[in-house]
C-alpha positions as semicolon CSV with decimal commas, in nm:
position;residue;x (nm);y (nm);z (nm)
1;X;13,136;12,672;13,908
2;X;13,428;12,842;13,730
3;X;13,678;12,644;13,939
4;X;13,517;12,323;13,814
5;X;13,509;12,460;13,460
6;X;13,882;12,552;13,465
7;X;13,974;12,216;13,616
8;X;13,778;12,022;13,352
9;X;13,912;12,235;13,067
10;X;14,271;12,169;13,175
11;X;14,205;11,795;13,188
12;X;14,029;11,812;12,854
13;X;14,325;11,982;12,686
14;X;14,550;11,702;12,807
15;X;14,331;11,440;12,638
16;X;14,466;11,385;12,285
17;X;14,167;11,178;12,177
18;X;13,926;11,459;12,261
19;X;14,143;11,716;12,082
20;X;14,143;11,496;11,776
21;X;13,762;11,477;11,768
22;X;13,715;11,847;11,851
23;X;13,984;12,006;11,631
24;X;14,155;11,770;11,388
25;X;13,845;11,588;11,266
26;X;13,641;11,901;11,176
27;X;13,947;12,066;11,022
28;X;14,016;11,776;10,789
29;X;13,672;11,628;10,741
30;X;13,553;11,873;10,475
31;X;13,844;11,851;10,232
32;X;13,868;11,475;10,269
33;X;13,497;11,409;10,223
34;X;13,443;11,660;9,941
35;X;13,761;11,560;9,760
36;X;13,686;11,190;9,794
37;X;13,322;11,220;9,684
38;X;13,412;11,449;9,394
39;X;13,698;11,227;9,279
40;X;13,501;10,902;9,299
41;X;13,193;11,052;9,130
42;X;13,394;11,206;8,845
43;X;13,594;10,887;8,794
44;X;13,280;10,673;8,791
45;X;13,108;10,906;8,541
46;X;13,418;10,924;8,321
47;X;13,466;10,547;8,316
48;X;13,097;10,491;8,243
49;X;13,107;10,746;7,958
50;X;13,422;10,597;7,801
51;X;13,315;10,235;7,837
52;X;13,278;10,048;7,507
53;X;12,984;9,806;7,498
54;X;12,973;9,488;7,294
55;X;12,647;9,452;7,104
56;X;12,454;9,230;6,866
57;X;12,158;9,322;6,646
58;X;11,894;9,075;6,533
59;X;11,740;9,155;6,193
60;X;11,988;9,435;6,125
61;X;11,914;9,399;5,750
62;X;11,576;9,567;5,806
63;X;11,739;9,887;5,937
64;X;12,080;9,900;5,776
65;X;12,140;10,278;5,823
66;X;12,073;10,238;6,195
67;X;12,305;9,935;6,220
68;X;12,573;10,134;6,039
69;X;12,541;10,427;6,282
70;X;12,577;10,192;6,581
71;X;12,875;10,020;6,418
72;X;13,067;10,348;6,383
73;X;12,968;10,485;6,725
74;X;13,266;10,513;6,963
75;X;13,075;10,360;7,254
76;X;12,976;10,036;7,079
77;X;13,169;9,741;6,943
78;X;13,002;9,466;6,742
79;X;13,040;9,109;6,867
80;X;13,330;8,969;6,663
81;X;13,246;8,600;6,681
82;X;12,964;8,469;6,465
83;X;12,638;8,418;6,645
84;X;12,295;8,276;6,574
85;X;12,073;8,502;6,776
86;X;11,720;8,498;6,640
87;X;11,491;8,612;6,920
88;X;11,469;8,835;7,226
89;X;11,524;8,529;7,447
90;X;11,853;8,458;7,267
91;X;11,968;8,815;7,333
92;X;11,860;8,794;7,699
93;X;12,060;8,475;7,745
94;X;12,365;8,635;7,580
95;X;12,344;8,942;7,805
96;X;12,301;8,729;8,118
97;X;12,596;8,510;8,013
98;X;12,810;8,820;7,960
99;X;12,872;8,745;7,590
100;X;12,735;9,085;7,492
101;X;12,653;9,401;7,690
102;X;12,346;9,494;7,488
103;X;12,122;9,327;7,234
104;X;11,895;9,509;6,989
105;X;11,596;9,327;6,843
106;X;11,445;9,476;6,529
107;X;11,117;9,313;6,416
108;X;11,103;9,164;6,069
109;X;10,824;9,398;5,966
110;X;11,021;9,709;6,068
111;X;11,080;9,832;5,714
112;X;10,719;9,764;5,612
113;X;10,584;9,948;5,915
114;X;10,807;10,248;5,850
115;X;10,711;10,255;5,481
116;X;10,342;10,249;5,575
117;X;10,386;10,534;5,823
118;X;10,334;10,307;6,125
119;X;10,534;10,314;6,446
120;X;10,783;10,029;6,487
121;X;10,885;9,912;6,834
122;X;11,238;9,781;6,885
123;X;11,367;9,609;7,198
124;X;11,695;9,698;7,371
125;X;11,810;9,422;7,606
126;X;12,071;9,509;7,870
127;X;12,135;9,502;8,243
128;X;12,010;9,835;8,380
129;X;12,109;9,773;8,743
130;X;12,413;10,002;8,731
131;X;12,362;10,346;8,886
132;X;12,571;10,530;8,625
133;X;12,510;10,392;8,280
134;X;12,530;10,578;7,949
135;X;12,452;10,270;7,737
136;X;12,083;10,332;7,677
137;X;12,135;10,709;7,644
138;X;12,395;10,664;7,370
139;X;12,184;10,406;7,189
140;X;11,876;10,626;7,211
141;X;12,068;10,916;7,057
142;X;12,155;10,695;6,758
143;X;11,795;10,572;6,728
144;X;11,656;10,928;6,753
145;X;11,893;11,048;6,483
146;X;11,784;10,763;6,255
147;X;11,418;10,831;6,335
148;X;11,460;11,197;6,244
149;X;11,612;11,101;5,910
150;X;11,318;10,869;5,836
151;X;11,073;11,133;5,950
152;X;11,229;11,402;5,735
153;X;11,237;11,174;5,429
154;X;10,870;11,081;5,476
155;X;10,762;11,443;5,513
156;X;10,953;11,544;5,200
157;X;10,769;11,263;5,014
158;X;10,444;11,417;5,136
159;X;10,549;11,754;5,003
160;X;10,653;11,920;5,329
161;X;10,971;12,118;5,283
162;X;11,257;12,101;5,535
163;X;11,189;12,461;5,639
164;X;10,827;12,382;5,718
165;X;10,906;12,061;5,907
166;X;11,032;12,233;6,223
167;X;10,717;12,441;6,257
168;X;10,496;12,141;6,174
169;X;10,660;11,895;6,414
170;X;10,713;12,142;6,697
171;X;10,475;12,438;6,662
172;X;10,566;12,571;7,008
173;X;10,910;12,567;7,162
174;X;10,947;12,648;7,531
175;X;11,260;12,833;7,632
176;X;11,352;12,815;8,000
177;X;11,448;13,140;8,170
178;X;11,573;13,051;8,518
179;X;11,542;13,329;8,777
180;X;11,764;13,140;9,024
181;X;12,135;13,223;9,018
182;X;12,417;12,970;9,039
183;X;12,442;13,004;9,417
184;X;12,074;12,927;9,466
185;X;12,092;12,633;9,227
186;X;12,397;12,478;9,393
187;X;12,272;12,568;9,742
188;X;11,947;12,379;9,678
189;X;12,137;12,073;9,560
190;X;12,419;12,053;9,817
191;X;12,310;12,293;10,092
192;X;12,094;12,025;10,253
193;X;12,399;11,801;10,296
194;X;12,614;12,059;10,480
195;X;12,426;12,005;10,813
196;X;12,472;11,632;10,755
197;X;12,843;11,699;10,813
198;X;12,822;11,988;11,062
199;X;12,579;11,857;11,324
200;X;12,734;11,512;11,383
201;X;13,069;11,686;11,435
202;X;12,916;11,917;11,696
203;X;12,761;11,614;11,865
204;X;13,093;11,430;11,859
205;X;13,269;11,735;12,005
206;X;13,028;11,735;12,302
207;X;12,983;11,361;12,344
208;X;13,335;11,245;12,425
209;X;13,410;11,509;12,692
210;X;13,065;11,446;12,846
211;X;13,138;11,075;12,881
212;X;13,466;11,151;13,053
213;X;13,324;11,417;13,287
214;X;13,027;11,208;13,398
215;X;13,071;10,832;13,375
216;X;13,450;10,865;13,356
217;X;13,463;11,044;13,693
218;X;13,238;10,778;13,845
219;X;13,462;10,502;13,715
220;X;13,781;10,669;13,840
221;X;13,620;10,740;14,179
222;X;13,699;11,112;14,162
223;X;13,336;11,229;14,159
224;X;13,297;11,180;14,535
225;X;13,604;11,399;14,595
226;X;13,457;11,670;14,377
227;X;13,128;11,657;14,567
228;X;13,312;11,708;14,898
229;X;13,428;12,053;14,790
230;X;13,233;12,358;14,916
231;X;13,069;12,393;14,575
232;X;12,702;12,306;14,540
233;X;12,598;12,027;14,306
234;X;12,437;12,281;14,076
235;X;12,767;12,466;14,048
236;X;12,951;12,140;13,980
237;X;12,714;12,030;13,703
238;X;12,712;12,378;13,546
239;X;13,091;12,377;13,545
240;X;13,090;12,042;13,370
241;X;12,823;12,161;13,128
242;X;13,029;12,472;13,038
243;X;13,325;12,245;12,961
244;X;13,116;12,018;12,737
245;X;12,949;12,318;12,575
246;X;13,286;12,483;12,501
247;X;13,410;12,160;12,348
248;X;13,101;12,133;12,128
249;X;13,107;12,497;12,020
250;X;13,483;12,478;11,951
251;X;13,412;12,182;11,727
252;X;13,140;12,386;11,553
253;X;13,370;12,688;11,511
254;X;13,654;12,481;11,370
255;X;13,410;12,308;11,136
256;X;13,262;12,635;11,005
257;X;13,607;12,793;10,969
258;X;13,727;12,481;10,790
259;X;13,424;12,502;10,560
260;X;13,498;12,867;10,477
261;X;13,871;12,801;10,435
262;X;13,826;12,514;10,193
263;X;13,563;12,703;9,994
264;X;13,817;12,986;9,952
265;X;14,094;12,745;9,853
266;X;13,866;12,561;9,612
267;X;13,779;12,892;9,447
268;X;14,151;12,970;9,402
269;X;14,269;12,639;9,263
270;X;13,972;12,469;9,098
271;X;13,901;12,592;8,746
272;X;13,524;12,563;8,769
273;X;13,357;12,896;8,694
274;X;13,020;12,767;8,813
275;X;13,166;12,669;9,154
276;X;13,351;13,000;9,185
277;X;13,044;13,201;9,096
278;X;12,825;13,008;9,337
279;X;13,046;12,998;9,647
280;X;13,223;13,326;9,577
281;X;12,907;13,496;9,704
282;X;12,907;13,309;10,038
283;X;12,999;13,591;10,275
284;X;13,162;13,588;10,618
285;X;12,827;13,700;10,761
286;X;12,670;13,381;10,622
287;X;12,927;13,168;10,803
288;X;12,875;13,368;11,124
289;X;12,500;13,315;11,091
290;X;12,555;12,940;11,065
291;X;12,782;12,953;11,369
292;X;12,520;13,152;11,562
293;X;12,262;12,879;11,494
294;X;12,504;12,609;11,606
295;X;12,567;12,766;11,950
296;X;12,233;12,661;12,109
297;X;12,261;12,328;11,926
298;X;12,594;12,269;12,103
299;X;12,415;12,348;12,432
300;X;12,139;12,093;12,348
301;X;12,390;11,822;12,262
302;X;12,601;11,908;12,568
303;X;12,302;11,886;12,806
304;X;12,178;11,559;12,658
305;X;12,522;11,396;12,654
306;X;12,599;11,505;13,011
307;X;12,259;11,383;13,133
308;X;12,321;11,039;12,980
309;X;12,676;11,029;13,110
310;X;12,565;11,114;13,466
311;X;12,318;10,825;13,457
312;X;12,572;10,570;13,331
313;X;12,776;10,367;13,580
314;X;13,087;10,336;13,361
315;X;13,259;10,474;13,052
316;X;13,150;10,174;12,846
317;X;12,789;10,197;12,961
318;X;12,783;10,568;12,869
319;X;12,911;10,487;12,520
320;X;12,632;10,232;12,477
321;X;12,369;10,489;12,583
322;X;12,514;10,751;12,346
323;X;12,460;10,537;12,032
324;X;12,079;10,595;12,019
325;X;12,149;10,967;12,065
326;X;12,337;10,964;11,734
327;X;12,036;10,808;11,560
328;X;11,804;11,069;11,714
329;X;12,022;11,339;11,561
330;X;12,037;11,181;11,215
331;X;11,659;11,132;11,181
332;X;11,569;11,507;11,181
333;X;11,862;11,570;10,946
334;X;11,722;11,314;10,701
335;X;11,375;11,473;10,736
336;X;11,526;11,806;10,627
337;X;11,673;11,646;10,312
338;X;11,335;11,511;10,200
339;X;11,178;11,672;9,892
340;X;10,950;11,974;9,939
341;X;11,079;12,039;10,292
342;X;11,103;12,416;10,323
343;X;11,178;12,658;10,602
344;X;10,847;12,798;10,724
345;X;10,713;12,923;11,056
346;X;10,595;12,565;11,121
347;X;10,917;12,380;11,034
348;X;11,116;12,648;11,221
349;X;10,987;12,491;11,545
350;X;11,105;12,134;11,470
351;X;11,433;12,081;11,659
352;X;11,746;12,009;11,452
353;X;11,539;11,995;11,130
354;X;11,493;12,373;11,159
355;X;11,871;12,423;11,184
356;X;11,929;12,204;10,875
357;X;11,670;12,395;10,671
358;X;11,808;12,731;10,783
359;X;12,165;12,635;10,689
360;X;12,042;12,527;10,345
361;X;11,867;12,862;10,297
362;X;12,180;13,047;10,413
363;X;12,395;12,859;10,160
364;X;12,136;12,939;9,891
365;X;12,138;13,306;9,989
366;X;11,760;13,312;10,035
367;X;11,732;13,295;10,414
368;X;11,457;13,481;10,598
369;X;11,620;13,649;10,900
370;X;11,286;13,658;11,083
371;X;11,268;13,279;11,070
372;X;11,632;13,254;11,177
373;X;11,540;13,458;11,485
374;X;11,247;13,224;11,554
375;X;11,473;12,919;11,519
376;X;11,735;13,068;11,749
377;X;11,476;13,152;12,015
378;X;11,312;12,806;11,995
379;X;11,649;12,632;12,015
380;X;11,763;12,843;12,311
381;X;11,440;12,760;12,500
382;X;11,491;12,388;12,432
383;X;11,858;12,407;12,537
384;X;11,758;12,587;12,860
385;X;11,495;12,322;12,940
386;X;11,742;12,038;12,881
387;X;12,006;12,210;13,095
388;X;11,751;12,251;13,374
389;X;11,670;11,881;13,353
390;X;12,041;11,794;13,354
391;X;12,087;11,998;13,674
392;X;11,786;11,829;13,835
393;X;11,921;11,489;13,725
394;X;12,261;11,558;13,884
395;X;12,100;11,648;14,214
396;X;11,920;11,311;14,243
397;X;12,104;11,065;14,471
398;X;11,954;10,755;14,309
399;X;12,084;10,867;13,970
400;X;12,427;10,988;14,078
401;X;12,509;10,680;14,286
402;X;12,338;10,396;14,098
């Protein structure tokens, strides 16, 4: 078995493509993905916040203070050319044609309604399909400020002093006292996405060597030579499995080390106190715990990939069979991201999903070590069962020589 393992490892180290997937990709994937996502998100938010929107107001004369506030707001620019908009339909057509970004329709009875203490409804017409859009938020701030001025003036007319208005309008004010620290807050928000990066890399680290050691050997015609050696088939398949497993676990180790390294570097160079406070508490033991959970996962992926590869007749056929395996890995990861999914004794028995939930809890700093032990045991049992099936599969003549 160890002779086969050493032989396969030597061949694996000569394969540049495998080294790229096992070492280079995990080492670079975190900084590239995080930097790219952070840069694009910040740029999109900044551009959306600084964007100046062209507007037109129908019946502005009935709310002149409001029209004046919008006119002087930095995010809005009044349509320069003269227009004859009279109705909501006119504003809709102008927005759809791109003449204006937003239209505001104030009813003709607005002033009368406000004077009589009645609520007046105004329409804001714009295209709300954009994901990041501060248009309505900015306009609502202006409208709320104007509404507060009207409200205050009306209450003073009724004899309510400014001091009494706050207590009258909002008798009870709730003040939020959050017991969660920054790490728990950030861990809840981004911790679920860490497995989304880790697990596919572990799968990739096991998949490519498995294809080469199974279907690749068949295609090259070297499998028969290997079977003629004094080694039993069980020893041969276990040697191949150890090679695939080492590749997968190396990919996991490099990924976790890369994750820890870039967290440390980000804390040194990025001037974000919240990020420093949150990830500064992620200890080496947390990273080792994540790595410990990934070891049986690498064995599961290695067994599955080798089983598929042994069945395939050629390298290309093995690649085709591996594609559904990728989907089967992503589905439990997505399940773990769903709202209200928590790590419990029940979810700790769901393969892959349990690993995702545990990693999220580790990042949050709220992990239950008892449940981690349960997950590790369940994953080891599953990995052992799959390895047993892989060994049985390799010993079947009709599978090995299809």
